[in-house]
Amino acid sequence: MMESRPATILNRSQLDGMTALTLLGIETSCDETAAAVVRRHADGRVEVLSSVIYSQIDAHAPYGGVVPEIAARAHVEAIDGIVGRAMTDAGIGYDDLSGLAATAGPGLVGGVMVGLSFGKAVALARNLPLIAVNHLEGHAVSARLASDIPYPFLLLLVSGGHCQLLSVEGVGACIRLGTTIDDAAGEAFDKIAKSLGLPYPGGPALETLAEGGDASAFALPRALLGRAGCDFSFSGLKTAAARQALTLTDETDRRNLAACVQTAIARQLTDRTDRAMLAYALDHTDIDRRFVVAGGVAANRLVRSRLEATASHNGFSFSAPPLIYCTDNAAMIALAGAERLALGLTDGLDAPARPRWPLDPRAAAANPSHPAGRKGAKA
Ligand code: KG4
Ligand code: ZN
């Protein structure tokens, strides 16, 4: 079982008098090297002073997916320049920072180690508090970068590595309502796109191909639809779509299959979210009916609009981060760090890089369908 994070409480006098917290955030858990400076005012207002994202897509494209060793090496080469650029764009010096937030997992551990070690070095050299941020907690607060969304809220976190429904009760306090029992939705988009001959990352490419396609042209599996619980499954859809892709003869067929896949993924996401809204509503008041979708797949227009309709149907408000904060970025890491720092939560310089790090460790430990090892959901 995952042990709890080593947190220390800052001396209150160190926090008193800070009207705003300014954090440098670093993100290196997958194939983006990112750094950002975010200021969080005492009244909760958030300003993104800079956000720099270097995508390694070109380095991984020939392999059709992210190669961990290439990613780690590329992070090492880029991190110095990206952090320097974020500081220059923000127009501040290191003395103006209140703390340093770096992603400490979950993700490709070679890359996580690069950003976390860099963050530790800056924290040590500049005598700044370090906040070791859970990447998923970053996605959870990403919509708060652009709009005021109070806790608690229901979150659908849907990205390349994760597909989870969480009741987010406060800073770092999440209750998992459902998760994928096999692939994440973004992974399904990427792998099906690959079988359609589309480049990596497949999600945006498949969305473009699906435009004007007939979403009823092919029958695809409707996994878990209407079933109890809020878990997801995409592996059946992935296999069926890959088989179907082999039979296609022309461009219209390809467009139609892309439209069917996108609709099937959106349908499963809305069906499970619908159930989660019922469960969430049981122990929350009407005023707390807020729904947030975050993660790379939240950039998909069909997914967004279908979820918006589901939210409205169940009396929930709907929020999603601006597109630039849907996919991986460091502004969300800086904000998650600022929220922790405001509560006096910091980490030691021995904070570990974690390949797996569930947001709700109790649910992850209790659910044997998500084992550790090479198979199963990452967190
Ligand atoms: O959040 P993210 O940048 O990284 C992870 O933490 O996984 O998400 C990347 C995922 C990829 O699988 C990508 O294909 C998917 O988000 N994605 C999309 C779209 N934009 C990104 N999927 C569907 N439609 C999109 N427009
Ligand atoms: Zn992510």
Coordinates of C-alpha atoms and ligand atoms in Angstrom, one line a residue:
M1 CA 0.0 0.0 0.0
M2 CA 1.1 3.5 -0.8
E3 CA 2.3 5.3 2.3
S4 CA 1.0 8.9 2.9
R5 CA 3.1 11.8 1.7
P6 CA 5.8 13.1 4.1
A7 CA 4.3 16.6 4.9
T8 CA 5.7 19.2 7.2
I9 CA 3.8 22.2 8.5
L10 CA 5.5 25.5 7.8
N11 CA 6.0 27.8 10.7
R12 CA 2.8 30.0 10.8
S13 CA 4.9 33.1 10.9
Q14 CA 6.4 32.2 7.6
L15 CA 3.0 32.3 6.0
D16 CA 1.6 35.3 7.9
G17 CA 1.9 38.5 5.9
M18 CA 2.0 36.6 2.6
T19 CA -0.8 38.3 0.7
A20 CA -0.1 36.2 -2.4
L21 CA 1.8 33.0 -3.1
T22 CA 4.0 32.9 -6.2
L23 CA 5.0 29.4 -7.3
L24 CA 7.3 28.1 -10.0
G25 CA 5.8 24.8 -11.2
I26 CA 7.6 22.0 -13.1
E27 CA 6.0 19.2 -15.1
T28 CA 7.9 16.3 -16.7
S29 CA 5.7 13.2 -16.1
C30 CA 5.2 12.2 -19.7
D31 CA 6.2 13.8 -23.0
E32 CA 5.9 17.5 -22.2
T33 CA 8.6 19.5 -20.5
A34 CA 6.8 22.3 -18.9
A35 CA 7.4 25.2 -16.4
A36 CA 5.0 27.9 -15.3
V37 CA 4.8 30.7 -12.7
V38 CA 1.4 31.1 -11.0
R39 CA 0.4 33.7 -8.4
R40 CA -2.5 32.8 -6.0
H41 CA -3.9 35.7 -4.1
A42 CA -5.1 35.4 -0.5
D43 CA -8.7 35.8 -1.8
G44 CA -8.3 32.8 -4.1
R45 CA -7.8 34.7 -7.3
V46 CA -5.3 33.1 -9.6
E47 CA -2.9 34.7 -12.1
V48 CA -0.8 32.7 -14.6
L49 CA 2.3 34.8 -15.0
S50 CA 3.8 32.4 -17.5
S51 CA 3.3 28.9 -18.9
V52 CA 5.9 27.3 -21.2
I53 CA 5.3 23.9 -22.7
Y54 CA 7.8 22.1 -24.8
S55 CA 6.2 19.1 -26.5
Q56 CA 8.4 16.1 -27.5
I57 CA 5.9 14.8 -30.0
D58 CA 8.4 14.9 -32.9
A59 CA 10.9 12.8 -31.0
H60 CA 8.3 10.1 -30.3
A61 CA 6.2 10.2 -33.5
P62 CA 8.3 7.7 -35.5
Y63 CA 7.6 5.1 -32.8
G64 CA 3.8 5.8 -32.6
G65 CA 3.8 6.4 -28.9
V66 CA 5.9 7.8 -26.0
V67 CA 9.3 6.0 -25.5
P68 CA 10.2 6.4 -21.8
E69 CA 14.0 6.6 -22.3
I70 CA 13.7 9.1 -25.1
A71 CA 11.4 11.2 -23.0
A72 CA 13.7 11.2 -20.0
R73 CA 16.7 12.2 -22.1
A74 CA 14.7 15.0 -23.8
H75 CA 13.6 16.3 -20.4
V76 CA 17.2 16.5 -19.3
E77 CA 18.1 18.5 -22.4
A78 CA 15.2 20.9 -22.2
I79 CA 14.4 21.5 -18.5
D80 CA 17.0 24.2 -17.9
G81 CA 15.9 26.4 -20.9
I82 CA 12.2 25.9 -20.2
V83 CA 12.4 26.9 -16.6
G84 CA 14.6 29.9 -17.5
R85 CA 12.0 30.9 -20.1
A86 CA 9.1 30.6 -17.7
M87 CA 10.9 32.9 -15.2
T88 CA 11.8 35.5 -17.9
D89 CA 8.2 35.5 -19.3
A90 CA 6.9 36.0 -15.8
G91 CA 9.2 39.0 -15.4
I92 CA 10.2 38.0 -11.8
G93 CA 13.3 36.8 -10.1
Y94 CA 13.9 33.7 -7.9
D95 CA 13.7 36.0 -4.8
D96 CA 10.1 36.8 -5.7
L97 CA 9.0 33.1 -5.4
S98 CA 7.2 31.7 -2.4
G99 CA 7.8 28.1 -3.3
L100 CA 8.7 25.4 -5.9
A101 CA 6.2 22.8 -7.0
A102 CA 7.3 19.8 -9.1
T103 CA 5.4 16.8 -10.3
A104 CA 6.5 13.8 -8.3
G105 CA 4.3 11.2 -10.0
P106 CA 2.4 9.3 -11.2
G107 CA 4.0 8.9 -14.7
L108 CA 7.1 7.7 -16.5
V109 CA 9.5 7.6 -13.6
G110 CA 12.7 8.6 -15.6
G111 CA 11.0 11.9 -16.6
V112 CA 9.5 12.5 -13.2
M113 CA 12.9 12.2 -11.6
V114 CA 14.3 14.8 -14.0
G115 CA 11.8 17.5 -13.1
L116 CA 11.6 16.6 -9.4
S117 CA 15.4 16.6 -9.0
F118 CA 15.6 20.0 -10.9
G119 CA 12.9 21.3 -8.5
K120 CA 14.8 20.1 -5.5
A121 CA 18.0 21.7 -6.7
V122 CA 16.2 25.1 -7.2
A123 CA 14.5 24.8 -3.8
L124 CA 17.8 24.0 -2.0
A125 CA 19.8 26.7 -3.8
R126 CA 17.1 29.4 -3.2
N127 CA 16.0 28.2 0.2
L128 CA 12.4 27.8 -1.0
P129 CA 9.8 25.3 0.3
L130 CA 9.3 22.3 -2.0
I131 CA 5.9 20.9 -2.8
A132 CA 6.0 17.4 -4.4
V133 CA 2.7 17.5 -6.5
N134 CA 0.6 14.6 -7.6
H135 CA 0.1 15.1 -11.4
L136 CA -3.5 14.1 -11.0
E137 CA -4.1 16.7 -8.3
G138 CA -2.7 19.1 -10.9
H139 CA -5.4 18.1 -13.4
A140 CA -8.0 18.2 -10.6
V141 CA -7.3 21.9 -10.1
S142 CA -6.7 22.8 -13.7
A143 CA -10.1 24.3 -14.3
R144 CA -9.5 26.6 -11.2
L145 CA -6.8 28.3 -13.2
A146 CA -9.4 30.2 -15.2
S147 CA -12.6 30.2 -13.1
D148 CA -13.6 30.2 -9.5
I149 CA -14.8 26.7 -8.7
P150 CA -15.2 26.1 -5.0
Y151 CA -14.7 22.7 -3.4
P152 CA -16.4 20.2 -3.4
F153 CA -17.0 19.2 -7.0
L154 CA -17.4 16.0 -9.0
L155 CA -14.4 15.5 -11.3
L156 CA -14.0 13.4 -14.5
L157 CA -10.3 13.1 -15.1
V158 CA -9.9 11.8 -18.5
S159 CA -6.4 11.7 -20.1
G160 CA -3.9 9.4 -21.9
G161 CA -3.0 7.6 -18.7
H162 CA -6.1 8.0 -16.5
C163 CA -9.9 7.7 -16.6
Q164 CA -11.4 8.3 -13.2
L165 CA -14.5 9.9 -11.5
L166 CA -13.6 11.5 -8.2
S167 CA -15.5 13.5 -5.6
V168 CA -13.0 16.3 -4.8
E169 CA -13.7 17.4 -1.3
G170 CA -10.8 19.8 -0.8
V171 CA -7.1 20.2 -1.3
G172 CA -5.7 16.7 -1.9
A173 CA -8.9 15.1 -0.5
C174 CA -10.4 12.9 -3.2
I175 CA -12.9 10.0 -3.0
R176 CA -12.7 7.8 -6.1
L177 CA -16.1 6.8 -7.4
G178 CA -14.9 4.9 -10.5
T179 CA -11.9 4.2 -12.6
T180 CA -11.0 2.2 -15.7
I181 CA -10.6 -1.5 -15.4
D182 CA -8.3 -1.6 -18.4
D183 CA -7.3 1.3 -20.7
A184 CA -7.7 5.0 -20.3
A185 CA -10.0 6.9 -22.7
G186 CA -7.0 8.8 -24.2
E187 CA -5.1 5.6 -24.7
A188 CA -8.1 4.2 -26.6
F189 CA -8.2 7.3 -28.8
D190 CA -4.4 7.0 -29.4
K191 CA -4.4 3.2 -30.2
I192 CA -7.5 3.3 -32.4
A193 CA -6.1 6.3 -34.2
K194 CA -2.9 4.3 -34.8
S195 CA -4.8 1.5 -36.4
L196 CA -6.5 4.1 -38.7
G197 CA -3.0 5.2 -39.8
L198 CA -3.2 8.5 -37.9
P199 CA -0.1 10.1 -36.3
Y200 CA 0.6 10.3 -32.5
P201 CA -1.1 11.7 -30.4
G202 CA -4.2 10.2 -32.0
G203 CA -7.0 12.0 -30.1
P204 CA -6.8 15.3 -31.9
A205 CA -6.2 13.6 -35.2
L206 CA -9.1 11.2 -34.8
E207 CA -11.4 14.2 -33.8
T208 CA -10.5 15.9 -37.1
L209 CA -11.0 12.8 -39.2
A210 CA -14.4 12.2 -37.5
E211 CA -15.7 15.5 -38.8
G212 CA -18.6 14.9 -41.2
G213 CA -18.4 11.1 -40.5
D214 CA -21.6 8.9 -40.0
A215 CA -21.6 7.9 -36.3
S216 CA -24.0 5.1 -37.0
A217 CA -22.1 3.4 -39.8
F218 CA -20.5 0.6 -37.7
A219 CA -21.7 -1.3 -34.6
L220 CA -19.1 -1.1 -31.9
P221 CA -19.2 -2.7 -28.4
R222 CA -21.1 -0.7 -25.7
A223 CA -19.1 -1.9 -22.7
L224 CA -20.6 -1.5 -19.2
L225 CA -23.4 0.7 -20.5
G226 CA -26.2 0.8 -17.9
R227 CA -24.2 -1.4 -15.5
A228 CA -24.0 -0.7 -11.8
G229 CA -21.0 1.3 -10.5
C230 CA -19.0 4.0 -12.2
D231 CA -16.0 2.1 -13.7
F232 CA -14.9 2.3 -17.3
S233 CA -13.7 -0.2 -19.9
F234 CA -12.2 0.6 -23.3
S235 CA -10.3 -2.5 -24.3
G236 CA -13.2 -4.2 -26.1
L237 CA -13.9 -1.0 -28.1
K238 CA -10.2 -0.8 -29.0
T239 CA -10.0 -4.4 -30.3
A240 CA -13.2 -4.1 -32.2
A241 CA -12.3 -0.8 -33.9
A242 CA -8.8 -2.1 -34.7
R243 CA -10.3 -5.2 -36.4
Q244 CA -12.8 -3.0 -38.3
A245 CA -10.0 -0.7 -39.4
L246 CA -8.5 -3.6 -41.3
T247 CA -11.6 -4.0 -43.5
L248 CA -11.9 -0.3 -44.6
T249 CA -11.7 0.4 -48.3
D250 CA -12.0 4.2 -48.7
E251 CA -11.8 7.6 -47.0
T252 CA -15.5 7.7 -46.2
D253 CA -15.2 4.5 -44.3
R254 CA -12.3 5.8 -42.3
R255 CA -14.2 9.0 -41.5
N256 CA -17.2 7.0 -40.5
L257 CA -15.2 4.7 -38.2
A258 CA -13.6 7.6 -36.5
A259 CA -17.0 9.2 -35.9
C260 CA -18.3 5.9 -34.4
V261 CA -15.3 5.5 -32.1
Q262 CA -15.6 9.1 -30.9
T263 CA -19.3 8.7 -30.2
A264 CA -18.8 5.4 -28.4
I265 CA -16.1 6.9 -26.1
A266 CA -18.3 9.9 -25.4
R267 CA -21.3 7.7 -24.8
Q268 CA -19.4 5.6 -22.2
L269 CA -18.0 8.7 -20.5
T270 CA -21.5 10.3 -20.2
D271 CA -23.1 7.0 -19.0
R272 CA -20.6 6.6 -16.2
T273 CA -20.7 10.3 -15.3
D274 CA -24.5 10.2 -15.1
R275 CA -24.3 7.4 -12.5
A276 CA -21.5 9.2 -10.6
M277 CA -23.7 12.3 -10.5
L278 CA -26.5 10.3 -8.8
A279 CA -24.0 8.9 -6.3
Y280 CA -22.4 12.3 -5.6
A281 CA -25.8 13.9 -5.1
L282 CA -26.6 11.5 -2.3
D283 CA -24.1 13.0 0.1
H284 CA -23.9 16.6 -1.2
T285 CA -26.3 19.5 -1.1
D286 CA -27.8 21.0 -4.3
I287 CA -25.5 24.0 -4.1
D288 CA -22.5 21.7 -4.3
R289 CA -23.6 20.1 -7.6
R290 CA -20.6 21.2 -9.6
F291 CA -19.1 19.0 -12.4
V292 CA -15.6 19.5 -13.8
V293 CA -14.0 17.6 -16.7
A294 CA -10.2 17.8 -17.0
G295 CA -7.3 16.0 -18.8
G296 CA -6.3 15.8 -22.4
V297 CA -9.6 14.1 -23.6
A298 CA -11.5 17.1 -22.2
A299 CA -10.2 19.0 -25.3
N300 CA -12.5 16.9 -27.5
R301 CA -15.5 18.9 -28.5
L302 CA -18.0 16.1 -28.7
V303 CA -17.0 14.7 -25.3
R304 CA -17.3 18.2 -23.8
S305 CA -20.7 19.0 -25.3
R306 CA -22.2 15.6 -24.4
L307 CA -20.9 16.0 -20.8
E308 CA -22.3 19.5 -20.6
A309 CA -25.7 18.1 -21.5
T310 CA -25.4 15.4 -18.9
A311 CA -24.5 18.0 -16.3
S312 CA -27.4 20.2 -17.2
H313 CA -29.8 17.2 -17.1
N314 CA -28.7 16.4 -13.6
G315 CA -28.7 20.0 -12.3
F316 CA -24.9 20.3 -12.1
S317 CA -22.9 23.3 -13.3
F318 CA -20.3 22.4 -15.9
S319 CA -16.7 23.6 -16.1
A320 CA -13.7 22.6 -18.1
P321 CA -10.3 24.1 -18.3
P322 CA -9.4 26.3 -21.3
L323 CA -7.9 24.0 -24.0
I324 CA -4.3 24.9 -23.2
Y325 CA -4.8 23.6 -19.6
C326 CA -6.5 20.4 -20.6
T327 CA -3.4 18.7 -21.8
D328 CA -0.3 18.5 -19.6
N329 CA 1.1 21.8 -18.4
A330 CA 3.0 23.2 -15.4
A331 CA 0.5 26.0 -14.5
M332 CA -1.8 23.3 -12.9
I333 CA 1.1 21.9 -11.0
A334 CA 2.1 25.4 -9.7
L335 CA -1.5 26.0 -8.6
A336 CA -1.8 22.6 -6.9
G337 CA 1.4 23.5 -5.1
A338 CA 0.1 27.0 -4.1
E339 CA -3.0 25.5 -2.6
R340 CA -0.9 23.1 -0.5
L341 CA 1.5 25.8 0.5
A342 CA -1.4 28.0 1.6
L343 CA -2.3 25.2 4.1
G344 CA 1.4 25.0 5.2
L345 CA 1.9 21.6 3.5
T346 CA 5.4 21.2 2.1
D347 CA 7.7 18.2 1.4
G348 CA 11.2 17.2 2.3
L349 CA 14.1 17.1 -0.2
D350 CA 13.9 13.3 0.1
A351 CA 10.4 13.3 -1.6
P352 CA 10.4 10.2 -3.9
A353 CA 9.5 10.1 -7.6
R354 CA 6.5 7.7 -7.9
P355 CA 5.5 5.8 -11.0
R356 CA 2.2 5.1 -9.4
W357 CA 0.4 7.4 -6.9
P358 CA -3.3 7.1 -6.5
L359 CA -5.3 10.1 -5.5
D360 CA -7.5 7.9 -3.3
P361 CA -5.1 5.3 -1.9
R362 CA -7.9 3.6 0.1
A363 CA -10.0 2.9 -3.0
A364 CA -6.9 1.8 -5.0
A365 CA -5.9 -0.7 -2.3
A366 CA -9.4 -2.0 -1.8
N367 CA -10.1 -2.6 -5.5
P368 CA -8.2 -5.8 -6.6
S369 CA -9.2 -5.2 -10.3
H370 CA -6.4 -2.6 -10.5
P371 CA -3.2 -4.5 -9.5
A372 CA 0.3 -3.1 -9.4
G373 CA 2.7 -4.3 -12.1
R374 CA 2.7 -3.9 -15.9
K375 CA -1.0 -4.4 -16.3
G376 CA -3.9 -2.4 -15.0
A377 CA -4.6 1.3 -14.6
K378 CA -1.6 3.5 -13.6
A379 CA -3.2 4.9 -10.5
Ligands
KG4_1 O1 -3.6 15.1 -20.1 P1 -2.7 14.6 -21.2 O2 -1.9 15.7 -21.9 O3 -1.6 13.6 -20.7 C1 -1.8 12.6 -19.7 O4 -1.7 12.9 -18.5 O5 -2.2 11.5 -20.1 O6 -3.6 13.8 -22.2 C2 -3.1 13.3 -23.4 C3 -4.2 12.5 -24.0 C4 -3.8 11.8 -25.3 O7 -4.2 10.4 -25.2 C5 -4.5 12.5 -26.4 O8 -4.7 11.7 -27.5 C6 -5.7 13.0 -25.7 O9 -5.3 13.3 -24.4 N1 -6.3 14.1 -26.4 C7 -7.5 14.0 -27.1 C8 -7.7 15.3 -27.7 N2 -6.6 16.1 -27.3 C9 -5.8 15.3 -26.6 N3 -8.4 13.0 -27.2 C10 -9.5 13.3 -28.0 N4 -9.7 14.4 -28.6 C11 -8.9 15.5 -28.5 N5 -9.1 16.7 -29.1
ZN2 ZN -1.8 14.5 -17.6

